[in-house]
CSV table of C-alpha atoms and ligand atoms in Angstrom, one decimal:
chain,number,residue,atom,x,y,z
R,27,MET,CA,-2.1,-30.1,87.7
R,28,THR,CA,-2.4,-33.7,86.3
R,29,GLU,CA,-1.0,-34.5,82.9
R,30,ASN,CA,-4.3,-35.1,81.2
R,31,ARG,CA,-5.9,-31.8,82.4
R,32,PRO,CA,-5.9,-29.1,79.7
R,33,GLN,CA,-3.4,-26.3,80.2
R,34,LYS,CA,-5.0,-23.5,78.4
R,35,THR,CA,-7.4,-21.3,80.5
R,36,ILE,CA,-10.3,-21.5,78.0
R,37,LEU,CA,-10.1,-25.3,77.7
R,38,ARG,CA,-9.9,-25.6,81.5
R,39,ALA,CA,-13.1,-23.5,81.9
R,40,LEU,CA,-14.8,-25.6,79.2
R,41,ALA,CA,-13.8,-28.7,81.1
R,42,GLY,CA,-15.7,-27.3,84.1
R,43,GLU,CA,-12.8,-26.0,86.1
R,44,LEU,CA,-13.3,-23.0,88.3
R,45,GLN,CA,-10.5,-20.4,88.0
R,46,PRO,CA,-9.8,-17.4,90.2
R,47,VAL,CA,-9.5,-15.2,87.1
R,48,PRO,CA,-11.9,-16.0,84.3
R,49,PRO,CA,-10.3,-16.3,80.8
R,50,VAL,CA,-11.5,-13.6,78.4
R,51,TRP,CA,-12.2,-13.1,74.7
R,52,MET,CA,-14.7,-10.9,72.8
R,53,MET,CA,-17.2,-11.5,70.0
R,54,ARG,CA,-16.1,-9.6,66.9
R,55,GLN,CA,-12.8,-8.9,68.6
R,56,ALA,CA,-11.3,-8.7,65.0
R,57,GLY,CA,-13.4,-5.9,63.6
R,58,ARG,CA,-13.9,-2.3,62.5
R,59,TYR,CA,-13.2,-0.7,65.9
R,60,LEU,CA,-9.5,-1.6,65.3
R,61,PRO,CA,-7.6,0.6,62.8
R,62,GLU,CA,-5.3,-2.3,61.9
R,63,TYR,CA,-8.4,-4.3,60.9
R,64,ARG,CA,-9.7,-1.5,58.7
R,65,ALA,CA,-6.2,-1.3,57.0
R,66,THR,CA,-6.1,-5.1,56.3
R,67,ARG,CA,-9.7,-5.1,55.0
R,68,ALA,CA,-8.7,-2.3,52.6
R,69,GLN,CA,-5.7,-4.3,51.5
R,70,ALA,CA,-8.0,-7.3,50.8
R,71,GLY,CA,-10.5,-5.1,48.9
R,72,ASP,CA,-13.7,-5.9,50.7
R,73,PHE,CA,-15.1,-8.0,53.6
R,74,LEU,CA,-15.7,-11.2,51.6
R,75,SER,CA,-12.3,-11.1,49.9
R,76,LEU,CA,-10.8,-10.8,53.4
R,77,CYS,CA,-12.7,-13.9,54.6
R,78,TYR,CA,-11.5,-15.9,51.6
R,79,ASN,CA,-7.8,-14.8,51.9
R,80,PRO,CA,-6.1,-17.2,54.3
R,81,GLU,CA,-3.0,-15.0,55.0
R,82,LEU,CA,-5.1,-11.8,55.6
R,83,ALA,CA,-7.9,-13.6,57.5
R,84,ALA,CA,-5.2,-15.1,59.8
R,85,GLU,CA,-3.6,-11.6,60.2
R,86,VAL,CA,-6.9,-10.0,61.4
R,87,THR,CA,-7.5,-12.9,63.7
R,88,LEU,CA,-4.1,-12.3,65.3
R,89,GLN,CA,-4.4,-8.5,65.6
R,90,PRO,CA,-6.6,-8.5,68.8
R,91,ILE,CA,-4.4,-11.2,70.3
R,92,ARG,CA,-1.3,-9.1,69.8
R,93,ARG,CA,-2.9,-5.9,71.0
R,94,PHE,CA,-4.9,-7.2,74.0
R,95,GLY,CA,-3.6,-10.7,74.8
R,96,PHE,CA,-7.0,-12.4,74.8
R,97,ASP,CA,-7.2,-16.0,76.0
R,98,ALA,CA,-8.9,-17.2,72.8
R,99,ALA,CA,-8.7,-16.3,69.1
R,100,ILE,CA,-11.8,-16.8,67.0
R,101,LEU,CA,-11.3,-17.7,63.3
R,102,PHE,CA,-12.0,-14.8,61.1
R,103,ALA,CA,-14.8,-15.7,58.7
R,104,ASP,CA,-18.6,-15.3,58.6
R,105,ILE,CA,-21.6,-17.5,59.4
R,106,LEU,CA,-23.0,-16.8,55.9
R,107,LEU,CA,-20.1,-18.2,53.9
R,108,ILE,CA,-21.8,-21.6,54.1
R,109,CYS,CA,-24.9,-20.2,52.3
R,110,GLN,CA,-22.6,-19.4,49.4
R,111,ALA,CA,-21.0,-22.8,49.5
R,112,LEU,CA,-24.6,-24.3,49.3
R,113,GLY,CA,-25.2,-22.3,46.1
R,114,ALA,CA,-26.8,-19.1,47.3
R,115,ASP,CA,-25.5,-15.7,46.0
R,116,LEU,CA,-24.0,-13.6,48.8
R,117,TRP,CA,-22.7,-10.1,48.9
R,118,PHE,CA,-22.3,-7.3,51.5
R,119,GLU,CA,-23.8,-3.8,51.0
R,120,THR,CA,-21.5,-1.3,52.6
R,121,GLY,CA,-23.1,0.2,55.7
R,122,GLU,CA,-26.2,-2.1,55.4
R,123,GLY,CA,-25.0,-5.7,55.9
R,124,PRO,CA,-25.5,-9.0,54.1
R,125,ARG,CA,-27.6,-9.7,51.0
R,126,LEU,CA,-28.4,-13.2,49.6
R,127,SER,CA,-30.5,-14.7,46.9
R,128,THR,CA,-33.8,-15.8,48.6
R,129,ILE,CA,-35.5,-19.1,49.2
R,130,ALA,CA,-39.3,-18.7,48.8
R,131,ASN,CA,-40.4,-22.3,48.2
R,132,ALA,CA,-39.5,-26.0,47.9
R,133,ALA,CA,-38.2,-25.4,44.3
R,134,ASP,CA,-35.7,-22.8,45.4
R,135,LEU,CA,-34.6,-25.2,48.1
R,136,ALA,CA,-34.2,-28.1,45.6
R,137,ALA,CA,-31.8,-26.0,43.5
R,138,LEU,CA,-29.2,-25.8,46.4
R,139,ARG,CA,-26.1,-27.9,46.3
R,140,PRO,CA,-25.8,-31.0,48.5
R,141,ALA,CA,-24.2,-30.7,51.9
R,142,HIS,CA,-21.0,-32.6,51.1
R,143,ALA,CA,-20.2,-30.2,48.2
R,144,VAL,CA,-19.4,-27.3,50.5
R,145,HIS,CA,-15.7,-28.0,50.9
R,146,ASP,CA,-14.6,-26.8,47.5
R,147,ARG,CA,-15.7,-23.3,48.3
R,148,LEU,CA,-14.8,-23.4,52.0
R,149,SER,CA,-11.3,-24.8,51.7
R,150,PRO,CA,-9.6,-21.3,52.1
R,151,ILE,CA,-11.2,-21.2,55.6
R,152,TYR,CA,-9.6,-24.4,56.5
R,153,GLU,CA,-6.3,-23.0,55.3
R,154,THR,CA,-6.8,-19.9,57.6
R,155,VAL,CA,-7.3,-22.3,60.5
R,156,ARG,CA,-4.1,-24.2,59.6
R,157,LEU,CA,-2.1,-21.0,59.6
R,158,LEU,CA,-3.6,-19.9,62.9
R,159,ALA,CA,-2.8,-23.2,64.6
R,160,ARG,CA,0.8,-22.6,63.6
R,161,GLU,CA,1.0,-18.9,64.5
R,162,LEU,CA,-0.9,-18.5,67.7
R,163,PRO,CA,0.9,-18.2,71.1
R,164,ALA,CA,1.0,-21.5,73.0
R,165,GLU,CA,-1.5,-20.2,75.6
R,166,THR,CA,-4.2,-19.0,73.2
R,167,THR,CA,-7.1,-21.3,72.3
R,168,LEU,CA,-8.3,-21.4,68.7
R,169,ILE,CA,-12.1,-21.3,68.3
R,170,GLY,CA,-13.7,-22.3,65.1
R,171,PHE,CA,-17.4,-21.5,64.4
R,172,ALA,CA,-20.5,-21.7,62.3
R,173,GLY,CA,-24.0,-20.3,62.4
R,174,ALA,CA,-26.7,-22.5,63.9
R,175,PRO,CA,-29.1,-23.8,61.3
R,176,TRP,CA,-32.0,-21.6,62.3
R,177,THR,CA,-30.1,-18.4,62.1
R,178,VAL,CA,-28.5,-19.4,58.8
R,179,ALA,CA,-31.9,-20.4,57.4
R,180,THR,CA,-33.4,-17.0,58.4
R,181,TYR,CA,-30.8,-15.3,56.1
R,182,MET,CA,-31.2,-17.8,53.3
R,183,VAL,CA,-35.0,-17.4,53.2
R,184,ALA,CA,-35.2,-13.6,53.6
R,185,GLY,CA,-32.0,-12.8,51.7
R,186,ARG,CA,-31.0,-10.4,54.4
R,187,GLY,CA,-31.1,-9.7,58.2
R,188,THR,CA,-34.7,-9.0,59.4
R,189,LYS,CA,-36.0,-7.6,62.7
R,190,ASP,CA,-38.4,-10.4,63.4
R,191,GLN,CA,-37.3,-13.2,61.0
R,192,GLY,CA,-40.8,-12.9,59.4
R,193,PRO,CA,-40.0,-14.6,56.1
R,194,ALA,CA,-38.5,-17.7,57.8
R,195,HIS,CA,-41.5,-17.9,60.2
R,196,ALA,CA,-43.8,-17.5,57.2
R,197,LEU,CA,-42.2,-20.4,55.2
R,198,MET,CA,-42.2,-22.5,58.4
R,199,THR,CA,-46.0,-21.9,58.7
R,200,ALA,CA,-46.7,-22.4,54.9
R,201,ASP,CA,-44.6,-25.5,54.4
R,202,ARG,CA,-43.0,-26.9,57.6
R,203,ALA,CA,-41.6,-30.0,55.9
R,204,ALA,CA,-39.7,-27.8,53.3
R,205,PHE,CA,-38.4,-25.5,56.1
R,206,GLN,CA,-37.3,-28.6,58.0
R,207,ARG,CA,-35.4,-29.8,54.9
R,208,LEU,CA,-33.6,-26.5,54.7
R,209,VAL,CA,-32.6,-26.7,58.4
R,210,ASP,CA,-31.5,-30.3,57.9
R,211,LEU,CA,-29.4,-29.4,54.9
R,212,VAL,CA,-27.7,-26.6,56.8
R,213,ALA,CA,-27.1,-28.8,59.8
R,214,GLU,CA,-25.5,-31.6,57.7
R,215,ALA,CA,-23.3,-29.1,55.9
R,216,THR,CA,-22.4,-27.5,59.2
R,217,ILE,CA,-21.3,-30.8,60.7
R,218,ASP,CA,-18.9,-31.3,57.8
R,219,TYR,CA,-17.7,-27.7,57.8
R,220,LEU,CA,-16.9,-27.7,61.6
R,221,SER,CA,-15.4,-31.1,61.4
R,222,GLU,CA,-12.9,-29.8,58.8
R,223,GLN,CA,-12.1,-26.8,61.0
R,224,VAL,CA,-11.3,-29.2,63.8
R,225,LYS,CA,-9.1,-31.3,61.6
R,226,ALA,CA,-7.3,-28.1,60.5
R,227,GLY,CA,-6.6,-27.2,64.2
R,228,ALA,CA,-9.7,-25.6,65.8
R,229,GLU,CA,-9.7,-26.7,69.5
R,230,VAL,CA,-13.2,-25.5,70.3
R,231,VAL,CA,-16.2,-24.8,68.1
R,232,LYS,CA,-19.0,-22.3,68.7
R,233,LEU,CA,-22.5,-22.3,67.2
R,234,PHE,CA,-24.0,-18.8,66.8
R,235,ASP,CA,-27.8,-18.8,66.9
R,236,SER,CA,-28.3,-15.0,66.8
R,237,TRP,CA,-32.0,-15.2,66.1
R,238,ALA,CA,-32.9,-18.0,68.6
R,239,GLY,CA,-35.0,-15.4,70.6
R,240,SER,CA,-37.8,-15.4,68.0
R,241,LEU,CA,-38.5,-19.1,68.4
R,242,LYS,CA,-41.1,-20.0,71.0
R,243,GLY,CA,-42.5,-23.3,72.4
R,244,PRO,CA,-42.3,-26.3,70.0
R,245,ASP,CA,-40.5,-24.1,67.4
R,246,PHE,CA,-37.7,-23.4,69.9
R,247,THR,CA,-37.4,-27.2,70.5
R,248,ASP,CA,-37.5,-28.1,66.8
R,249,PHE,CA,-35.3,-25.4,65.4
R,250,ALA,CA,-33.0,-24.1,68.2
R,251,VAL,CA,-32.5,-27.2,70.3
R,252,LYS,CA,-32.7,-30.3,68.0
R,253,PRO,CA,-30.5,-29.2,65.1
R,254,VAL,CA,-27.8,-27.9,67.6
R,255,ALA,CA,-28.1,-31.2,69.5
R,256,ARG,CA,-27.7,-33.1,66.3
R,257,ILE,CA,-24.6,-31.1,65.2
R,258,ILE,CA,-23.0,-31.5,68.6
R,259,ALA,CA,-23.6,-35.3,68.8
R,260,ALA,CA,-22.1,-35.8,65.3
R,261,LEU,CA,-19.1,-33.6,66.1
R,262,LYS,CA,-18.4,-35.3,69.4
R,263,ALA,CA,-18.7,-38.8,67.7
R,264,ARG,CA,-16.1,-37.7,65.1
R,265,HIS,CA,-13.9,-35.8,67.6
R,266,PRO,CA,-14.2,-37.2,71.1
R,267,GLY,CA,-13.7,-34.6,73.8
R,268,LEU,CA,-14.2,-31.6,71.4
R,269,PRO,CA,-15.6,-28.7,73.5
R,270,VAL,CA,-18.6,-26.9,72.0
R,271,ILE,CA,-20.0,-23.5,72.9
R,272,ALA,CA,-23.6,-22.8,72.0
R,273,PHE,CA,-25.1,-19.3,71.8
R,274,PRO,CA,-28.9,-19.2,71.6
R,275,ARG,CA,-29.0,-15.4,71.7
R,276,GLU,CA,-32.0,-13.9,73.5
R,277,ALA,CA,-33.4,-17.3,74.4
R,278,GLY,CA,-34.4,-16.0,77.9
R,279,GLN,CA,-36.0,-18.9,79.7
R,280,GLY,CA,-34.8,-21.1,76.9
R,281,TYR,CA,-31.3,-20.8,78.3
R,282,VAL,CA,-32.4,-23.0,81.3
R,283,GLY,CA,-31.5,-26.6,80.6
R,284,PHE,CA,-30.1,-25.7,77.1
R,285,ALA,CA,-26.7,-27.3,77.8
R,286,ARG,CA,-28.3,-30.6,78.9
R,287,ALA,CA,-30.7,-30.5,76.0
R,288,THR,CA,-28.1,-30.0,73.3
R,289,GLY,CA,-24.9,-31.5,74.8
R,290,ALA,CA,-23.1,-28.1,74.7
R,291,ASP,CA,-20.2,-27.8,77.1
R,292,CYS,CA,-20.8,-24.1,77.5
R,293,VAL,CA,-23.8,-21.8,77.0
R,294,ALA,CA,-23.0,-18.2,75.8
R,295,LEU,CA,-25.3,-15.6,77.3
R,296,ASP,CA,-26.5,-12.3,75.8
R,297,ASN,CA,-26.8,-9.3,78.0
R,298,SER,CA,-30.6,-9.3,78.2
R,299,VAL,CA,-30.3,-11.7,81.1
R,300,SER,CA,-28.8,-10.7,84.4
R,301,PRO,CA,-25.6,-12.5,85.4
R,302,GLU,CA,-27.1,-13.3,88.9
R,303,TRP,CA,-30.1,-15.0,87.3
R,304,ALA,CA,-27.9,-16.8,84.8
R,305,ALA,CA,-25.5,-18.0,87.6
R,306,ALA,CA,-28.5,-19.6,89.4
R,307,GLN,CA,-30.4,-20.9,86.4
R,308,VAL,CA,-27.8,-21.7,83.8
R,309,GLN,CA,-24.3,-22.0,85.3
R,310,ILE,CA,-25.6,-24.8,87.6
R,311,ASP,CA,-25.3,-27.1,84.6
R,312,GLY,CA,-21.7,-26.1,83.7
R,313,CYS,CA,-19.6,-23.4,82.0
R,314,VAL,CA,-21.2,-20.2,80.9
R,315,GLN,CA,-19.8,-17.4,78.7
R,316,GLY,CA,-20.7,-13.8,78.8
R,317,ASN,CA,-22.3,-11.3,79.3
R,318,LEU,CA,-21.2,-7.7,79.6
R,319,ALA,CA,-23.3,-5.3,77.5
R,320,PRO,CA,-21.2,-4.3,74.4
R,321,GLY,CA,-22.2,-0.7,74.9
R,322,HIS,CA,-19.6,-0.4,77.7
R,323,MET,CA,-16.9,-0.7,75.1
R,324,VAL,CA,-18.2,2.6,73.7
R,325,THR,CA,-19.0,4.5,76.9
R,326,GLY,CA,-16.1,3.1,79.2
R,327,GLY,CA,-15.4,4.8,82.6
R,328,ASP,CA,-16.6,3.8,86.0
R,329,ALA,CA,-19.7,2.0,84.7
R,330,LEU,CA,-17.6,-0.3,82.6
R,331,VAL,CA,-15.4,-1.1,85.6
R,332,ALA,CA,-18.5,-1.7,87.9
R,333,GLU,CA,-20.4,-3.8,85.4
R,334,THR,CA,-17.3,-5.9,84.6
R,335,ARG,CA,-16.7,-6.6,88.3
R,336,ARG,CA,-20.4,-7.5,88.7
R,337,VAL,CA,-20.2,-10.1,85.9
R,338,VAL,CA,-17.0,-11.6,87.3
R,339,GLU,CA,-18.5,-11.7,90.8
R,340,ALA,CA,-21.8,-13.2,89.8
R,341,PHE,CA,-20.1,-16.1,88.0
R,342,ARG,CA,-17.3,-16.6,90.5
R,343,LYS,CA,-18.7,-19.8,91.9
R,344,GLY,CA,-18.6,-21.8,88.7
R,345,PRO,CA,-16.8,-22.2,85.4
R,346,HIS,CA,-16.9,-19.0,83.4
R,347,ILE,CA,-15.4,-17.4,80.3
R,348,PHE,CA,-15.7,-13.7,80.3
R,349,ASN,CA,-17.2,-12.2,77.1
R,350,LEU,CA,-19.6,-9.5,75.9
R,351,GLY,CA,-23.3,-10.3,75.4
R,352,HIS,CA,-22.9,-9.7,71.7
R,353,GLY,CA,-20.3,-8.4,69.3
R,354,ILE,CA,-18.2,-5.3,69.9
R,355,THR,CA,-19.5,-2.4,67.7
R,356,PRO,CA,-17.5,-0.3,65.2
R,357,ASP,CA,-17.8,2.8,67.4
R,358,ALA,CA,-16.1,1.1,70.4
R,359,ALA,CA,-12.8,2.5,71.8
R,360,PRO,CA,-9.9,0.1,72.0
R,361,GLU,CA,-8.8,1.7,75.4
R,362,ASN,CA,-12.1,0.5,76.9
R,363,VAL,CA,-11.2,-3.1,75.9
R,364,THR,CA,-7.9,-2.7,77.7
R,365,LEU,CA,-9.7,-1.3,80.8
R,366,MET,CA,-12.1,-4.3,80.7
R,367,ILE,CA,-9.3,-6.8,80.6
R,368,GLU,CA,-7.3,-5.0,83.3
R,369,THR,CA,-10.4,-5.0,85.5
R,370,ILE,CA,-10.9,-8.7,85.0
R,371,ARG,CA,-7.2,-9.7,85.6
R,372,ARG,CA,-6.4,-7.3,88.4
R,373,GLY,CA,-9.7,-7.9,90.2
M,30,CP3,O1,-16.1,-12.6,66.1
M,30,CP3,C1,-15.1,-12.5,65.3
M,30,CP3,O2,-14.2,-11.7,65.4
M,30,CP3,C2,-15.0,-13.6,64.2
M,30,CP3,C3,-15.5,-13.3,63.0
M,30,CP3,C4,-17.1,-13.2,62.8
M,30,CP3,C5,-17.7,-12.3,61.9
M,30,CP3,N1,-19.0,-12.5,61.9
M,30,CP3,C6,-17.0,-11.2,61.2
M,30,CP3,C7,-17.7,-10.1,60.6
M,30,CP3,C8,-18.1,-14.0,63.4
M,30,CP3,C9,-18.0,-15.0,64.5
M,30,CP3,C10,-19.3,-13.5,62.8
M,30,CP3,C11,-20.6,-14.2,63.1
M,30,CP3,C12,-21.8,-13.6,62.4
M,30,CP3,N2,-21.9,-13.1,61.2
M,30,CP3,C13,-23.1,-13.6,63.0
M,30,CP3,C14,-23.4,-14.3,64.4
M,30,CP3,C15,-23.0,-13.3,65.5
M,30,CP3,C16,-23.9,-12.1,65.6
M,30,CP3,O3,-23.3,-11.0,65.4
M,30,CP3,O4,-25.0,-12.2,66.0
M,30,CP3,C17,-24.0,-13.1,62.1
M,30,CP3,C18,-25.5,-12.9,62.4
M,30,CP3,C19,-23.3,-12.7,61.0
M,30,CP3,C20,-23.8,-12.2,59.7
M,30,CP3,C21,-23.2,-10.8,59.5
M,30,CP3,N3,-21.9,-10.6,59.1
M,30,CP3,C22,-23.9,-9.6,59.5
M,30,CP3,C23,-25.4,-9.4,59.9
M,30,CP3,C24,-23.0,-8.6,59.2
M,30,CP3,C25,-23.3,-7.1,59.1
M,30,CP3,C26,-23.4,-6.5,60.4
M,30,CP3,C27,-22.2,-5.8,60.8
M,30,CP3,O5,-21.7,-5.9,61.9
M,30,CP3,O6,-21.7,-5.0,59.9
M,30,CP3,C28,-21.7,-9.2,59.0
M,30,CP3,C29,-20.5,-8.6,58.7
M,30,CP3,C30,-19.3,-8.9,59.5
M,30,CP3,N4,-18.9,-10.2,59.9
M,30,CP3,C31,-18.3,-8.0,59.9
M,30,CP3,C32,-17.3,-8.7,60.6
M,30,CP3,C33,-16.0,-8.2,61.2
M,30,CP3,C34,-18.2,-6.5,59.6
M,30,CP3,C35,-18.0,-6.4,58.1
M,30,CP3,C36,-17.0,-5.4,57.7
M,30,CP3,O7,-15.8,-5.4,58.2
M,30,CP3,O8,-17.3,-4.6,56.9
């Protein structure tokens, strides 16, 4: 290996290197399926207090690394913290999910704080990153993250998660210029937020666009491609060589050419696309991440082993980071995670 080539497996994959055993991490790897996570969350009081407590947030980030030896750690935080930093109210209803104050019109939008003001409230997150950069094992890559502007905007408009993102689509239809201003504001704040994460020690950043699948045609271009391309270009200008993972979840055909259109180094795939299709259509442009169905972490057994092998095999001819197609669920069994990792590493 030459001196200037990255040593860590995740960074090597992101640089386009083909590896005999793909590196692995898991979305929501720090989460409720782990008893040690539930204990630390109880110690913090609630989910948001955990996110804003650097020592405890670093602790839960490290828990799955200690237990499973994943190749990457992802900062423990949430994509909705930036909404709070922009002036929205945010709370979590136990068993139901996030709730926020809503944005119904241009006046609500005008009441938000400017993008550059987000750091005062987000500084504990940067402290978590600094702690992790010190404490992680030398071989583990630290991933920072943010929500992509479209997905964050869907929560800010509706005030909660919605099945079809109807309220965001309605505002887009009623006042496209106002909706564009919201997306631009979130994009600008996200550039600053991720840039601070990188300065604090994040080696890779990932943009989660969980609701990209409800954008079609020109809306997909305007709100799933352009804001992500803008964020990536700005980050790479500030931090030359920074690898970026983009996750336009359920984009379907929209995955084709997404890396080229946005400048992402890696496209994360959900499990609605087959790995064979994605190898032919998406991996031809570079590294991909994914895409085992998270349900296997609940059901385990031979099906887990067979599907894990299928994903590894399908992506064997190009750069690949093994992951689930979405986050691991609270009812998953930790032993199934161990079985998945052993299957990947032992072949
Ligand atoms: O992946 C990780 O381990 C890092 C931490 C992380 C969390 N959320 C912690 C979390 C990351 C990267 C996220 C991203 C996130 N948050 C997304 C994008 C990815 C996706 O899942 O599509 C979204 C849409 C959110 C918003 C959000 N946060 C929702 C809708 C919910 C409720 C749903 C649920 O799973 O309960 C959350 C809560 C949340 N974020 C939890 C965790 C561990 C569970 C809360 C708890 O412990 O009570």
